[in-house]
Short mmCIF file of C-alpha atoms and ligand atoms in Angstrom, two decimals:
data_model
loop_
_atom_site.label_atom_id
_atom_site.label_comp_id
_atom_site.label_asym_id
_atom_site.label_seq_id
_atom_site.Cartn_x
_atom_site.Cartn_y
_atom_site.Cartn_z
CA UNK A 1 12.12 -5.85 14.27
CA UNK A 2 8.98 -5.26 11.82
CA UNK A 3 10.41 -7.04 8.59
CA UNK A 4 11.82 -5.01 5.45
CA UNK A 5 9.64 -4.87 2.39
CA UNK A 6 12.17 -2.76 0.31
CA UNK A 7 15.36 -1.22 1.32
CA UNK A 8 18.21 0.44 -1.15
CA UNK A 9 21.36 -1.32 -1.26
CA UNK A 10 24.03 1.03 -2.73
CA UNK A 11 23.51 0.30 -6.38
CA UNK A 12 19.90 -1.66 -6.31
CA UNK A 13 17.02 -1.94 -4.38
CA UNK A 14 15.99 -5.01 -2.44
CA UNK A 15 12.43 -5.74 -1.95
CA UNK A 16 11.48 -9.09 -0.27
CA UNK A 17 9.38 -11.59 -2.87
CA UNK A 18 5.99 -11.30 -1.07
CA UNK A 19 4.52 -13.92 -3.59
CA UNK A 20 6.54 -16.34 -1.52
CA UNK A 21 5.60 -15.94 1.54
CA UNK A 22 4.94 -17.30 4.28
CA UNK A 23 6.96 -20.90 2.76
CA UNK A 24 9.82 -18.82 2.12
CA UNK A 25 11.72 -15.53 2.59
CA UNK A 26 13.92 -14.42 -0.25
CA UNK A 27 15.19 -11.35 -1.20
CA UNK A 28 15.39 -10.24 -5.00
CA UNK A 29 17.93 -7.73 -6.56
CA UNK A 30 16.12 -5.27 -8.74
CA UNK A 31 18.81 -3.35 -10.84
CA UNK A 32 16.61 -2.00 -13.16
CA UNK A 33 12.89 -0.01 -14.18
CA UNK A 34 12.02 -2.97 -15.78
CA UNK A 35 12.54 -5.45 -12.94
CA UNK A 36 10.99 -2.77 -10.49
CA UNK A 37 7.87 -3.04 -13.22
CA UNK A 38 7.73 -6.66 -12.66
CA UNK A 39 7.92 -6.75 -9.37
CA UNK A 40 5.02 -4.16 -8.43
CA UNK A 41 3.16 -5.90 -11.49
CA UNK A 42 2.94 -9.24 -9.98
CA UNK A 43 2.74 -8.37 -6.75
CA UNK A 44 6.52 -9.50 -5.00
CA UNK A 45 6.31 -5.83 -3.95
CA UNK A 46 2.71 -4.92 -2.68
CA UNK A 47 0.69 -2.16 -0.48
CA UNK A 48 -0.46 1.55 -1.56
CA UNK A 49 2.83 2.91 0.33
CA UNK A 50 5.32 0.36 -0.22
CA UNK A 51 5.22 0.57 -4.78
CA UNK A 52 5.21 4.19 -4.39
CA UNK A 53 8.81 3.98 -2.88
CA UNK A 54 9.53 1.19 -5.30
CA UNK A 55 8.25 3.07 -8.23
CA UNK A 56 10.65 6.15 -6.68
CA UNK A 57 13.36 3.58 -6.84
CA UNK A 58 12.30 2.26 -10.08
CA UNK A 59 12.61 5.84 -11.91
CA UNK A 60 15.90 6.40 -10.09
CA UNK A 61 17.12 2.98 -11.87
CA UNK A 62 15.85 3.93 -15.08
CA UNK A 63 17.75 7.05 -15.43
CA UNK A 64 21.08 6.62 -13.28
CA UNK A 65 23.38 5.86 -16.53
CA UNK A 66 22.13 8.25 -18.43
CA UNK A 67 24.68 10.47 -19.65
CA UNK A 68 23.00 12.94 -22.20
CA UNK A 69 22.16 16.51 -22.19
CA UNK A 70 19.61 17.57 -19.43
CA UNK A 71 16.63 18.17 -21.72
CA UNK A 72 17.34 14.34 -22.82
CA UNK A 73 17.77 13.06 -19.39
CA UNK A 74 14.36 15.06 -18.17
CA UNK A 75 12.52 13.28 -21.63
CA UNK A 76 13.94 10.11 -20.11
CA UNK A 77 12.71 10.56 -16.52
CA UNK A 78 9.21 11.45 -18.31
CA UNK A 79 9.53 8.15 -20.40
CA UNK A 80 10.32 6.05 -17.23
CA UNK A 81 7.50 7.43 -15.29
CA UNK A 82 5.29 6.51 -17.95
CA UNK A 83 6.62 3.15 -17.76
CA UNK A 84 6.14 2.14 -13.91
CA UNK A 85 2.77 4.19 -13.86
CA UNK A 86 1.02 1.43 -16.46
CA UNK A 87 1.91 -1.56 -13.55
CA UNK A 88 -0.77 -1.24 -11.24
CA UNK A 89 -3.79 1.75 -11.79
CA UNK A 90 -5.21 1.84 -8.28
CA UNK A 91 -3.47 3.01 -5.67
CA UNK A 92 -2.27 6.37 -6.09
CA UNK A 93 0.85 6.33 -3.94
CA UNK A 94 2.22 5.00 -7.22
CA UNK A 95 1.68 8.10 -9.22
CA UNK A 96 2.30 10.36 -6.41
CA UNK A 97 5.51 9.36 -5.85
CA UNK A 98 6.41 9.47 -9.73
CA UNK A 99 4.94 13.26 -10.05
CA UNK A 100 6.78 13.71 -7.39
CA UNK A 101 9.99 12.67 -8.52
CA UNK A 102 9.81 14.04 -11.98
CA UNK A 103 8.83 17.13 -10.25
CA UNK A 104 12.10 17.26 -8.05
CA UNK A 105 14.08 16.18 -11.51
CA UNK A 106 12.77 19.75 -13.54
CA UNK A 107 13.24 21.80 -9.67
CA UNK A 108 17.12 20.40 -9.65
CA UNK A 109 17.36 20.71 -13.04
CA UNK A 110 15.87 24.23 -13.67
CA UNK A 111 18.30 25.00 -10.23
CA UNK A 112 21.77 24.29 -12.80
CA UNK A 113 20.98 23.38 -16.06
CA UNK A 114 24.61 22.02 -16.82
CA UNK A 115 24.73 19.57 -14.41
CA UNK A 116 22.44 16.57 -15.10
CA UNK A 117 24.38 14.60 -12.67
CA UNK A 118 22.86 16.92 -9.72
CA UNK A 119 19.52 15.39 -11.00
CA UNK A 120 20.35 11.97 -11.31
CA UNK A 121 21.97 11.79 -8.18
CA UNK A 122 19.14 14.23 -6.26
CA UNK A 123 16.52 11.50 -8.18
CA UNK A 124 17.69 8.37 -5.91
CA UNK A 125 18.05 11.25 -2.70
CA UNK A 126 14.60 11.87 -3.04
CA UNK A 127 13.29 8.15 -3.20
CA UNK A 128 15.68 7.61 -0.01
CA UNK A 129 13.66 10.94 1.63
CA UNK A 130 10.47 8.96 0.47
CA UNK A 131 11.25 6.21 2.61
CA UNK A 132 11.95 7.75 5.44
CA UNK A 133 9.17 10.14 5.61
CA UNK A 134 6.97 6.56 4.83
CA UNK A 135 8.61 5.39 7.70
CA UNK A 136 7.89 8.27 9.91
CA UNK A 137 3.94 8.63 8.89
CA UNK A 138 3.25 5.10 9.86
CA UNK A 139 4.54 5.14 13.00
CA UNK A 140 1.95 9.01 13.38
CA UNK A 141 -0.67 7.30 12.01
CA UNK A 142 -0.27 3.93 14.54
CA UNK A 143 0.19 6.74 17.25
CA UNK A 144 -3.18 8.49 15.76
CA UNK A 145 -4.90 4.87 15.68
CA UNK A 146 -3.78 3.68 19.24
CA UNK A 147 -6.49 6.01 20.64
CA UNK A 148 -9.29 3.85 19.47
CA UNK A 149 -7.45 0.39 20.72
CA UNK A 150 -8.53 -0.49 24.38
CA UNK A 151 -7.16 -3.58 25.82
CA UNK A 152 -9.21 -6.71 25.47
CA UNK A 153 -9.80 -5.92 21.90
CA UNK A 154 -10.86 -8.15 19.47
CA UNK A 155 -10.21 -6.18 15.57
CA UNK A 156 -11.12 -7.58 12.22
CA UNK A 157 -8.55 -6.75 9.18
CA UNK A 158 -8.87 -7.37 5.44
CA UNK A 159 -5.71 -8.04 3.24
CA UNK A 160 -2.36 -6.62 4.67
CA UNK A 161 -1.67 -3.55 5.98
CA UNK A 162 1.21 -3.99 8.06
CA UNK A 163 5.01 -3.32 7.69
CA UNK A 164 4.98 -5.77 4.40
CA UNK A 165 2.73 -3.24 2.09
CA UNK A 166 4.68 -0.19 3.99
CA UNK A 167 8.37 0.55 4.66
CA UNK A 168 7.31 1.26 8.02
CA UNK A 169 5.61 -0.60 10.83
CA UNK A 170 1.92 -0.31 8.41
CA UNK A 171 -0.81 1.43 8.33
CA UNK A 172 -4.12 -0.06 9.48
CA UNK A 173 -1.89 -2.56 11.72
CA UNK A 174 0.31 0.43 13.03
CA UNK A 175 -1.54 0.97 16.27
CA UNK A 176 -1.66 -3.10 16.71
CA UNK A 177 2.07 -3.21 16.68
CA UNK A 178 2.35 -0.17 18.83
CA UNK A 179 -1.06 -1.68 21.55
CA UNK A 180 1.69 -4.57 21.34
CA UNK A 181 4.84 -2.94 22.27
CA UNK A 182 3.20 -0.99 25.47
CA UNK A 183 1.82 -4.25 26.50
CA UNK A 184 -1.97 -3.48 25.58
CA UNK A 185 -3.35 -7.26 24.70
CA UNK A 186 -5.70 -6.92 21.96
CA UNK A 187 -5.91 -10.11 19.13
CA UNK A 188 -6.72 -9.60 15.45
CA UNK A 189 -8.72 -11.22 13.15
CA UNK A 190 -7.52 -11.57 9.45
CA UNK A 191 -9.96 -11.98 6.56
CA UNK A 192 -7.53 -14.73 4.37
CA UNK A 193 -8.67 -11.94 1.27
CA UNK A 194 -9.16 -13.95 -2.15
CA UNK A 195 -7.74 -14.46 -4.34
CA UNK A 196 -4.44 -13.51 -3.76
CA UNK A 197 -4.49 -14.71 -0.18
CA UNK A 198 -3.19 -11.22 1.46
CA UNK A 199 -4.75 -12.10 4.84
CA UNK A 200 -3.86 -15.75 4.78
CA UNK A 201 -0.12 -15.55 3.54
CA UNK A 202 0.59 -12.09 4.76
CA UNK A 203 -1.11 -10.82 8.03
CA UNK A 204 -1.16 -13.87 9.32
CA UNK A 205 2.60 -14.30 8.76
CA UNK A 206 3.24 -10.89 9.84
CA UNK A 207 1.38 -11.00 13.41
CA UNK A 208 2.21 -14.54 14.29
CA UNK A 209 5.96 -13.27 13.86
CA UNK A 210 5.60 -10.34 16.20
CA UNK A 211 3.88 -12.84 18.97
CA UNK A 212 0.25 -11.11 18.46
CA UNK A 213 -2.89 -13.24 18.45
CA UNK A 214 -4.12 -13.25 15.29
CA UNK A 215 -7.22 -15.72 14.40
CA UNK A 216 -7.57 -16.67 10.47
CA UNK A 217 -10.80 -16.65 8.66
CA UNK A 218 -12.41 -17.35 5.50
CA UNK A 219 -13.88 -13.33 3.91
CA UNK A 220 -17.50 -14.71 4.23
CA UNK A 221 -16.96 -15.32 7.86
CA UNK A 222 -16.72 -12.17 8.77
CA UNK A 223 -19.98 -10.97 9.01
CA UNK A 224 -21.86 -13.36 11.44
CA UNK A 225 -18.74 -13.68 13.50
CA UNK A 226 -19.87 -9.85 13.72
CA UNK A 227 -23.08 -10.97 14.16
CA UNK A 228 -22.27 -12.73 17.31
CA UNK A 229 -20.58 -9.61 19.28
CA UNK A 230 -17.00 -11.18 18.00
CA UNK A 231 -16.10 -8.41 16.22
CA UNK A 232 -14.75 -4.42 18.52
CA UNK A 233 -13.49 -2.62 15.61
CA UNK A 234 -12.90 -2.80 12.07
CA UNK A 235 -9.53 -1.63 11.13
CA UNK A 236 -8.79 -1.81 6.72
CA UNK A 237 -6.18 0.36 4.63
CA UNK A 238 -6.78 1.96 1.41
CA UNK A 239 -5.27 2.14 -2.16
CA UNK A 240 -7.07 5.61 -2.86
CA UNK A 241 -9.25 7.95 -0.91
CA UNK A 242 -11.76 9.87 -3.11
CA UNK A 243 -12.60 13.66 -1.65
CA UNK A 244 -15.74 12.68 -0.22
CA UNK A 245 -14.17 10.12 1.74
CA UNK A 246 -15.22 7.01 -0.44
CA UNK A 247 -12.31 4.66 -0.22
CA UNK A 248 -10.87 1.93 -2.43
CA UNK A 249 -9.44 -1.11 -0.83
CA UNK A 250 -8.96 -4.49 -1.19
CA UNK A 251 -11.86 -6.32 -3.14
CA UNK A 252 -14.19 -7.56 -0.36
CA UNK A 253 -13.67 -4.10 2.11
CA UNK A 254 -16.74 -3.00 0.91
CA UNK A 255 -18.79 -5.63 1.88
CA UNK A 256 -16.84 -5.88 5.32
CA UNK A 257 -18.01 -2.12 5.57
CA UNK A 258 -21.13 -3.11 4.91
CA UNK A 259 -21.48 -5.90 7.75
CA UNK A 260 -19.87 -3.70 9.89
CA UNK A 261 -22.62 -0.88 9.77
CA UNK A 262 -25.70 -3.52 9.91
CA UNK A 263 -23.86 -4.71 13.06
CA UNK A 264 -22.65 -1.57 14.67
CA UNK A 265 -18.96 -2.28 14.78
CA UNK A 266 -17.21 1.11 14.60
CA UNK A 267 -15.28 0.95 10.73
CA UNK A 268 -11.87 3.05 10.39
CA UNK A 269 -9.68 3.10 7.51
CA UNK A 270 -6.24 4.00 7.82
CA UNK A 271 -4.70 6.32 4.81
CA UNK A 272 -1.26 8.27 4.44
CA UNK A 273 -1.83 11.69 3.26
CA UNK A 274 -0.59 10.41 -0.12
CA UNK A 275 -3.56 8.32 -0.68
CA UNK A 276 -5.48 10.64 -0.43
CA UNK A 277 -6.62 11.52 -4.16
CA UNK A 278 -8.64 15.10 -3.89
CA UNK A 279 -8.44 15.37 -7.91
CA UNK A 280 -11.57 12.77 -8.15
CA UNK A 281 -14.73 14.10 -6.68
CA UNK A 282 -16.07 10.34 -5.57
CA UNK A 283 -15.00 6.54 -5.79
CA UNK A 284 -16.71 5.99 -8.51
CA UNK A 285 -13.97 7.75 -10.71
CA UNK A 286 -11.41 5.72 -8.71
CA UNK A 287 -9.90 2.93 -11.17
CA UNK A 288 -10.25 -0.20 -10.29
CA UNK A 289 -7.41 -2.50 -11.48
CA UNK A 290 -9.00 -5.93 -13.36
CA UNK A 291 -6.62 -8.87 -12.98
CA UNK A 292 -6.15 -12.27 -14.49
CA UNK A 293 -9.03 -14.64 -14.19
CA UNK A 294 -6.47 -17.12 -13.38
CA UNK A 295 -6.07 -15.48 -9.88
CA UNK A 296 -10.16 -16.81 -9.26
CA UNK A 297 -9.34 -20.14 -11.19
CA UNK A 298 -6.66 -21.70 -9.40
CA UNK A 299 -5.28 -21.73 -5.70
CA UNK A 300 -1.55 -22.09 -5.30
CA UNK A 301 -1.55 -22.64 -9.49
CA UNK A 302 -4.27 -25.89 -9.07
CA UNK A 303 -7.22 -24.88 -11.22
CA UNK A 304 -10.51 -25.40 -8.86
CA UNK A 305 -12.81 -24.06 -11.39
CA UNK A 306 -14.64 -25.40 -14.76
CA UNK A 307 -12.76 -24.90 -17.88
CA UNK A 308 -14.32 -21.66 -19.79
CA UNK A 309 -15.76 -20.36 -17.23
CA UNK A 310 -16.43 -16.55 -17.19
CA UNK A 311 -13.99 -14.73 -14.59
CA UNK A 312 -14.98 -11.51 -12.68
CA UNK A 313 -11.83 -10.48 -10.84
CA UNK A 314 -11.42 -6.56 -9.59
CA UNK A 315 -8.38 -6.52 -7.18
CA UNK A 316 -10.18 -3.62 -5.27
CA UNK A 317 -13.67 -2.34 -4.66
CA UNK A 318 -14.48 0.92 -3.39
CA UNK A 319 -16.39 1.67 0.59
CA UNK A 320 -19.36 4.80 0.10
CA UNK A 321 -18.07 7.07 2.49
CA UNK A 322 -21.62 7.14 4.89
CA UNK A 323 -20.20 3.53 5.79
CA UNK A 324 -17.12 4.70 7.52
CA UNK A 325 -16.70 6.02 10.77
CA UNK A 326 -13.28 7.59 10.29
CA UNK A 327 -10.14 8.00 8.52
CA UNK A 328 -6.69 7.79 10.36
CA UNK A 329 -4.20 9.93 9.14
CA UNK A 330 -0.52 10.89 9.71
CA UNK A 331 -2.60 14.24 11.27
CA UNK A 332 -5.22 12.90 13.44
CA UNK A 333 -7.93 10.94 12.60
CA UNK A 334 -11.04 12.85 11.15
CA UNK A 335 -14.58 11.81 10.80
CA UNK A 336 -17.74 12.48 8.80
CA UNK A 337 -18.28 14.88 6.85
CA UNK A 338 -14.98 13.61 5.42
CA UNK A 339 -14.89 16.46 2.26
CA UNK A 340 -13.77 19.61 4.59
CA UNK A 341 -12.07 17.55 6.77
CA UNK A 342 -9.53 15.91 4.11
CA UNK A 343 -9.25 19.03 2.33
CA UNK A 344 -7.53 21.19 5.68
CA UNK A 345 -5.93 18.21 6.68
CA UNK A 346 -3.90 17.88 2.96
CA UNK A 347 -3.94 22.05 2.95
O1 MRU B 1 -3.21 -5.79 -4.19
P1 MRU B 1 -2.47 -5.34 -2.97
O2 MRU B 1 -2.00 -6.46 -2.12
O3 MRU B 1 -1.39 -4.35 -3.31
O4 MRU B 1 -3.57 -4.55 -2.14
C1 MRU B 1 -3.18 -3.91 -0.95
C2 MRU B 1 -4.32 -3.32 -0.20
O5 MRU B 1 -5.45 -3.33 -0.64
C3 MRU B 1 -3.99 -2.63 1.09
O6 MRU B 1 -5.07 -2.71 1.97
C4 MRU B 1 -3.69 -1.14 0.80
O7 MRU B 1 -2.73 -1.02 -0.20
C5 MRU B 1 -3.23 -0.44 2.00
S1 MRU B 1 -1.63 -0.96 2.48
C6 MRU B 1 -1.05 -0.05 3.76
#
């Protein structure tokens, strides 16, 4: 069983404390928008997919015991939204699944004006349809991505991608846990991913739980182990796909990209069709979230750096598009030139 990130519990949602991992597995109760905030703020809930559902959730909390008129009730789902949205500015499953929800509160609510309960109870309906469709579009896009896996293979991963930063089985690690399942051997490598350790704590916890080979190693290790021939395929996620193709992941992807291309190792990124941002022409307008320099400072909260010292700490960076070799989607995988081919796929 791939393990639950977040799951709705009658009256709350659960989401399992990723910041503990792998020492410990608990479970937190989040009752309300400003717990959800929390949560997706300081990463216990994590991955482009998975804090768009928990932002759905989020809004649902915020508004559920309301009992005002509608047009105070729709200012409130608007106020909410506005809330979650200033947690975490990169990945745009986050504000697609908030437009999307205030969008189903003014269709339910312009459908019978007297009855805000319709909206509040269609709001959690709609977070629930959320995860299930997330659900669903993993396992297309591992079906999509098991094409490209051969057995033997030897794949290098950055951060986590897997059923932890989904509510499904993942994204980039979809088609690993379905090569898995029919019995195709192929063994991972996971870049650990400073600061935060998503590699290290995460994919490494993730695979070794599902029995698949996964080898740890440091980020600047990756390129001369590609170097060597040690690398078949680069597999990597993404918190936002620009219309050209250029896609934001992970701090470090970029550079993996980069290795990747100098050493001929074919480079995919997997994306839901709700990454995808078509609204910015090119990564360069993607924002890139800044984080505490304490995340560089200290491992595990043990300061290993001079005090004062300067911090430069972007949680993503952003791939050119002319260093990837294709995008896996929930509708096929499509490759270069990536502008036409996004735009019919999202059409
Ligand atoms: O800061 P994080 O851990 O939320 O970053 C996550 C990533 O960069 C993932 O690669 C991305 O969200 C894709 S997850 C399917």
């Amino acid at each position: 069983m791939p393990v639950e990130s977040i799951r709705w519990d009658e009256d709350h949602a659960t989401i399992l404390d990723q910041t503990r991992l792998p020492h410990e597995e608990r479970y937190l109760e989040i009752a309300s928008p400003e717990a959800m905030f929390e949560a997706i703020q300081r990463l216990r809930v994590r991955g482009a997919p998975a804090i768009g559902v928990a932002a759905a959730f989020g809004l649902y909390l915020g508004v559920r015991d309301h009992r005002g008129t509608m047009e105070d009730l729709l200012r409130q789902v608007d106020e909410v939204a506005g809330m979650l949205a200033r947690s975490r500015p990169t990945a745009v499953n986050l504000f697609w699944a908030l437009d999307r929800m205030k969008g189903r509160a003014r269709e339910l609510a312009a459908a019978d004006p007297a009855e805000p309960v319709q909206v509040r109870e269609g709001l959690l309906e709609e977070a629930l349809r959320m995860l299930e469709e997330d659900r669903e579009v993993c396992q297309r896009i591992g079906l999509h991505g098991l094409r490209l896996l051969t057995p033997g293979m030897r794949i290098l991963t950055h951060c986590n991608t897997g059923a932890l930063a989904t509510v499904g089985i993942g994204t980039a690690l979809a088609p690993v846990f379905l090569a898995h399942e029919r019995g195709i051997a192929v063994e991972v490598y996971a870049d650990e991913t400073r600061p935060l350790l998503q590699g290290a704590r995460l994919t490494a916890w993730e695979l070794q739980r599902a029995g698949i080979p996964v080898t740890l190693l440091c980020d600047g290790a990756a390129a001369s182990l590609m170097a060597r021939g040690g690398v078949d395929l680069v597999l990597v996620g993404a918190d936002r796909v620009a219309a050209n193709g250029d896609v934001a992941n992970k701090v470090g992807t970029s550079g993996v990209a980069l290795a990747a291309q100098a050493y001929g190792v074919p480079f995919y990124v997997a994306s839901p069709l709700s990454t995808i941002d078509l609204g910015l022409a090119t990564g360069q307008e993607i924002p890139i979230e800044e984080r505490d320099g304490r995340e560089v400072t200290e491992v595990g909260g043990v300061r290993i750096a001079p005090e004062g010292v300067r911090v430069h700490n972007p949680a993503f960076d952003v791939t050119p598009h002319r260093f990837i070799t294709g995008i896996i989607t929930e509708r096929g995988i499509v490759h270069p030139p990536f502008e036409a081919a996004l735009r019919e796929l999202v059409r």
